[in-house]
Amino acid sequence: MAEGHGSASGGENLLFLTDEQLRKGIEAMFFAYRGFTADPDRILEDHAYGRAHHRALHFINRTHGTTVNNLLALLGVTKQSLNRVLRTLIEDGLVESRVGRTDRRERNLYLTPKGEALERALSEAQRERMRAAYRAAGPQAVAGFRQVLEAMMDDDIRRQYLGLRDRRP
Amino acid sequence: MAEGHGSASGGENLLFLTDEQLRKGIEAMFFAYRGFTADPDRILEDHAYGRAHHRALHFINRTHGTTVNNLLALLGVTKQSLNRVLRTLIEDGLVESRVGRTDRRERNLYLTPKGEALERALSEAQRERMRAAYRAAGPQAVAGFRQVLEAMMDDDIRRQYLGLRDRRP
DNA sequence: TTGGAATGTCAACAAGGCTGACTTAAAATG
DNA sequence: CATTTTAAGTCAGCCTTGTTGACATTCCAA
């Protein structure tokens, strides 16, 4: 069923499409993701938070004043699931929820200084590993890395990903 | 704290090490991993299995006759957690557990034909997405993708990853 | 023969997903 | 203005998958 896809039957070099190559790629994703989350996870433990809190902090920092609905779409979870996380972050004073100015049904989410501090610590740990990996692999490899990851996303997610802009305070 | 790392202060082009570039890489990992697991997840739903079952099937298929301890190290979970998954797979006739020949304390794990069928279906769905992504990005990008992912792994995991050999039946 | 390793199992717990039902407030629409 | 729709929040309950801790069994090896 799966055989023959990556055979070198064509004129071009398609060895990188071998099932074995694809399997190695799959395993690389699995193992690399473990490393990717390992450092922030250690920090989160000390605060009795989990990965879900990290993700919320990351995207609230990324898109200042975003609404809950917006965040739901980015994270791909239900509002009940997000709400549980968001509530603790608000109670603990890491996130501020302000009533929307134009549409008062909406809530705009912001990090407090305390929230920014934790986000920075988590992000810095994660970026440090990325930085080391990027440096080890070099700029050309990094470009390829990003290309493959983008091609791997679902279409609607890719649009959201590409739309994320760096905040300028 | 994190600022200035990727500044273009050196003579070389280090723009790919900007904090903003690193953040995009982090988000790319997050979103791509969602796509990466989406297709197998849909198949697993129909069988009332979860991702944990997929991972077990994958690595048992990959390393025929592996022991439980070996599998634990690969998966990075506790034996209690793996055991729960393994038990259902054995009960359902997807995995066979044979007493070790040289060391009778060990159990060697094998996929049954039924187990191989499910593994193939899951793997094929996942490989199809990888194949599309690889094809879209091209061989050079794929090489870079693998380089960065390898550099992102923990050292001991990278050794295990590199040690995984394709099975030849 | 005894210590320790490999495995398996039980119980209890937590995080973080999910669905479904329901409320409140406010906007949008007829 | 009345109605419908939307955004958000909440409660209850369920599932998967991870965790500890305790304990039994088997059996290799010193």
CSV table of N, CA, C and O (backbone and C1' of nucleotides) in Angstrom, one decimal, chain D:
chain,number,residue,atom,x,y,z
D,1,DC,P,-38.0,51.4,22.6
D,1,DC,O5',-38.8,50.1,22.0
D,1,DC,C5',-40.1,50.1,21.5
D,1,DC,C4',-40.3,48.8,21.0
D,1,DC,C3',-39.9,47.7,21.9
D,1,DC,O3',-40.9,46.6,21.9
D,1,DC,C1',-38.8,47.4,19.9
D,2,DA,P,-40.9,45.6,23.1
D,2,DA,O5',-40.6,44.3,22.2
D,2,DA,C5',-41.4,44.1,21.0
D,2,DA,C4',-40.9,42.8,20.3
D,2,DA,C3',-40.6,41.7,21.2
D,2,DA,O3',-41.0,40.5,20.6
D,2,DA,C1',-38.6,42.3,20.0
D,3,DT,P,-40.7,39.0,21.3
D,3,DT,O5',-39.5,38.5,20.4
D,3,DT,C5',-39.6,38.7,19.0
D,3,DT,C4',-38.3,38.2,18.4
D,3,DT,C3',-37.7,36.9,19.0
D,3,DT,O3',-37.5,36.0,17.9
D,3,DT,C1',-36.1,38.6,18.8
D,4,DT,P,-36.9,34.5,18.3
D,4,DT,O5',-35.4,34.7,17.7
D,4,DT,C5',-35.3,35.3,16.4
D,4,DT,C4',-33.8,35.5,16.2
D,4,DT,C3',-32.9,34.3,16.5
D,4,DT,O3',-32.0,34.1,15.5
D,4,DT,C1',-32.1,36.2,17.7
D,5,DT,P,-31.1,32.8,15.4
D,5,DT,O5',-29.6,33.4,15.7
D,5,DT,C5',-29.3,34.6,15.0
D,5,DT,C4',-28.0,35.2,15.6
D,5,DT,C3',-26.9,34.2,15.9
D,5,DT,O3',-25.8,34.6,15.3
D,5,DT,C1',-27.3,35.6,17.7
D,6,DT,P,-24.4,33.8,15.2
D,6,DT,O5',-23.5,34.5,16.3
D,6,DT,C5',-23.3,35.9,16.2
D,6,DT,C4',-22.6,36.4,17.4
D,6,DT,C3',-21.4,35.5,17.9
D,6,DT,O3',-20.3,36.3,18.0
D,6,DT,C1',-22.9,35.9,19.7
D,7,DA,P,-18.9,35.7,18.3
D,7,DA,O5',-18.7,36.0,19.9
D,7,DA,C5',-18.7,37.4,20.3
D,7,DA,C4',-18.3,37.4,21.7
D,7,DA,C3',-17.2,36.4,22.2
D,7,DA,O3',-16.2,37.2,22.9
D,7,DA,C1',-19.2,36.1,23.5
D,8,DA,P,-15.0,36.4,23.5
D,8,DA,O5',-15.5,36.0,24.9
D,8,DA,C5',-16.0,37.0,25.8
D,8,DA,C4',-16.6,36.3,27.0
D,8,DA,C3',-15.8,35.3,27.7
D,8,DA,O3',-15.3,35.9,28.9
D,8,DA,C1',-18.1,34.7,27.6
D,9,DG,P,-14.4,35.1,29.9
D,9,DG,O5',-15.4,34.3,30.8
D,9,DG,C5',-16.3,35.0,31.6
D,9,DG,C4',-17.3,34.1,32.3
D,9,DG,C3',-16.6,32.9,33.1
D,9,DG,O3',-17.0,33.0,34.4
D,9,DG,C1',-18.4,32.1,31.7
D,10,DT,P,-16.3,32.2,35.5
D,10,DT,O5',-17.4,31.0,35.7
D,10,DT,C5',-18.7,31.3,35.8
D,10,DT,C4',-19.5,30.1,35.9
D,10,DT,C3',-18.8,28.9,36.6
D,10,DT,O3',-19.7,28.5,37.7
D,10,DT,C1',-19.8,28.2,34.6
D,11,DC,P,-19.1,27.6,38.8
D,11,DC,O5',-19.9,26.2,38.7
D,11,DC,C5',-21.3,26.3,38.5
D,11,DC,C4',-21.8,24.9,38.1
D,11,DC,C3',-21.0,23.8,38.7
D,11,DC,O3',-21.9,22.8,39.3
D,11,DC,C1',-21.1,23.5,36.3
D,12,DA,P,-21.3,21.6,40.2
D,12,DA,O5',-21.9,20.3,39.6
D,12,DA,C5',-22.9,20.4,38.5
D,12,DA,C4',-22.7,19.2,37.6
D,12,DA,C3',-21.8,18.1,38.2
D,12,DA,O3',-22.5,16.9,38.1
D,12,DA,C1',-21.1,18.6,36.0
D,13,DG,P,-21.9,15.6,38.8
D,13,DG,O5',-21.3,14.8,37.5
D,13,DG,C5',-22.2,14.7,36.4
D,13,DG,C4',-21.4,14.1,35.2
D,13,DG,C3',-20.4,13.0,35.7
D,13,DG,O3',-20.6,11.9,34.8
D,13,DG,C1',-19.3,14.6,34.4
D,14,DC,P,-19.9,10.5,35.2
D,14,DC,O5',-18.9,10.2,34.0
D,14,DC,C5',-19.4,10.3,32.6
D,14,DC,C4',-18.3,10.5,31.7
D,14,DC,C3',-17.1,9.5,32.0
D,14,DC,O3',-17.1,8.6,30.9
D,14,DC,C1',-16.4,11.8,31.5
D,15,DC,P,-16.0,7.4,31.0
D,15,DC,O5',-14.8,8.0,30.1
D,15,DC,C5',-15.0,8.4,28.8
D,15,DC,C4',-13.6,8.9,28.2
D,15,DC,C3',-12.5,7.9,28.5
D,15,DC,O3',-11.9,7.5,27.3
D,15,DC,C1',-11.9,10.1,29.3
D,16,DT,P,-10.9,6.3,27.3
D,16,DT,O5',-9.5,7.1,27.2
D,16,DT,C5',-9.3,8.1,26.2
D,16,DT,C4',-8.0,8.9,26.4
D,16,DT,C3',-6.8,8.0,26.6
D,16,DT,O3',-5.8,8.4,25.7
D,16,DT,C1',-6.9,9.5,28.3
D,17,DT,P,-4.5,7.6,25.4
D,17,DT,O5',-3.5,8.2,26.5
D,17,DT,C5',-3.3,9.6,26.4
D,17,DT,C4',-2.5,10.0,27.6
D,17,DT,C3',-1.4,9.0,28.0
D,17,DT,O3',-0.2,9.8,28.2
D,17,DT,C1',-2.6,9.6,29.9
D,18,DG,P,1.2,9.1,28.0
D,18,DG,O5',1.9,9.2,29.4
D,18,DG,C5',2.6,10.4,29.7
D,18,DG,C4',2.2,10.9,31.1
D,18,DG,C3',2.8,10.2,32.3
D,18,DG,O3',4.2,10.5,32.5
D,18,DG,C1',0.6,10.9,32.8
D,19,DT,P,5.1,9.6,33.3
D,19,DT,O5',4.7,10.0,34.9
D,19,DT,C5',4.8,11.3,35.3
D,19,DT,C4',4.2,11.4,36.7
D,19,DT,C3',4.7,10.5,37.7
D,19,DT,O3',5.9,11.0,38.3
D,19,DT,C1',2.3,10.5,37.9
D,20,DT,P,6.9,10.1,39.0
D,20,DT,O5',6.5,10.3,40.6
D,20,DT,C5',5.2,9.8,40.9
D,20,DT,C4',5.0,9.9,42.4
D,20,DT,C3',5.8,9.0,43.3
D,20,DT,O3',5.9,9.5,44.6
D,20,DT,C1',3.7,8.0,42.9
D,21,DG,P,6.9,8.8,45.6
D,21,DG,O5',6.0,7.5,46.1
D,21,DG,C5',4.7,7.7,46.6
D,21,DG,C4',4.1,6.4,47.1
D,21,DG,C3',5.2,5.4,47.6
D,21,DG,O3',4.7,4.9,48.9
D,21,DG,C1',3.8,4.4,46.0
D,22,DA,P,5.6,3.9,49.7
D,22,DA,O5',4.8,2.5,49.5
D,22,DA,C5',3.4,2.5,49.6
D,22,DA,C4',2.9,1.1,49.3
D,22,DA,C3',3.8,0.0,49.8
D,22,DA,O3',3.0,-1.0,50.4
D,22,DA,C1',3.4,-0.2,47.4
D,23,DC,P,3.7,-2.1,51.2
D,23,DC,O5',3.5,-3.4,50.2
D,23,DC,C5',2.3,-3.6,49.5
D,23,DC,C4',2.5,-4.6,48.4
D,23,DC,C3',3.5,-5.7,48.8
D,23,DC,O3',2.8,-6.9,48.7
D,23,DC,C1',3.8,-4.9,46.6
D,24,DA,P,3.6,-8.3,49.1
D,24,DA,O5',3.5,-9.0,47.7
D,24,DA,C5',2.2,-9.1,47.0
D,24,DA,C4',2.4,-9.9,45.7
D,24,DA,C3',3.2,-11.2,45.9
D,24,DA,O3',2.6,-12.2,45.1
D,24,DA,C1',4.2,-9.7,44.3
D,25,DT,P,3.2,-13.7,45.2
D,25,DT,O5',4.0,-13.7,43.8
D,25,DT,C5',3.4,-13.3,42.6
D,25,DT,C4',4.3,-13.4,41.5
D,25,DT,C3',5.2,-14.6,41.5
D,25,DT,O3',5.1,-15.3,40.3
D,25,DT,C1',6.5,-12.7,41.2
D,26,DT,P,5.6,-16.8,40.1
D,26,DT,O5',6.9,-16.6,39.1
D,26,DT,C5',6.8,-15.6,38.1
D,26,DT,C4',8.2,-15.2,37.7
D,26,DT,C3',9.1,-16.4,37.6
D,26,DT,O3',9.6,-16.5,36.3
D,26,DT,C1',10.1,-14.5,38.6
D,27,DC,P,10.4,-17.8,35.8
D,27,DC,O5',11.9,-17.3,36.0
D,27,DC,C5',12.3,-16.1,35.4
D,27,DC,C4',13.7,-15.7,35.8
D,27,DC,C3',14.6,-16.9,36.0
D,27,DC,O3',15.9,-16.5,35.6
D,27,DC,C1',14.6,-15.6,37.9
D,28,DC,P,16.7,-17.4,34.5
D,28,DC,O5',18.0,-16.5,34.3
D,28,DC,C5',17.8,-15.1,33.9
D,28,DC,C4',18.8,-14.2,34.6
D,28,DC,C3',20.3,-14.8,34.6
D,28,DC,O3',21.1,-13.8,34.2
D,28,DC,C1',19.6,-14.2,36.8
D,29,DA,P,22.7,-14.1,34.0
D,29,DA,O5',23.5,-13.4,35.1
D,29,DA,C5',22.8,-12.5,36.0
D,29,DA,C4',23.7,-12.2,37.2
D,29,DA,C3',25.1,-12.8,37.2
D,29,DA,O3',26.0,-12.0,37.9
D,29,DA,C1',23.9,-13.8,39.0
D,30,DA,P,27.6,-12.1,37.8
D,30,DA,O5',28.1,-11.8,39.3
D,30,DA,C5',27.5,-10.8,40.1
D,30,DA,C4',27.5,-11.1,41.5
D,30,DA,C3',28.9,-11.6,42.0
D,30,DA,O3',29.2,-11.0,43.3
D,30,DA,C1',27.2,-13.2,42.6
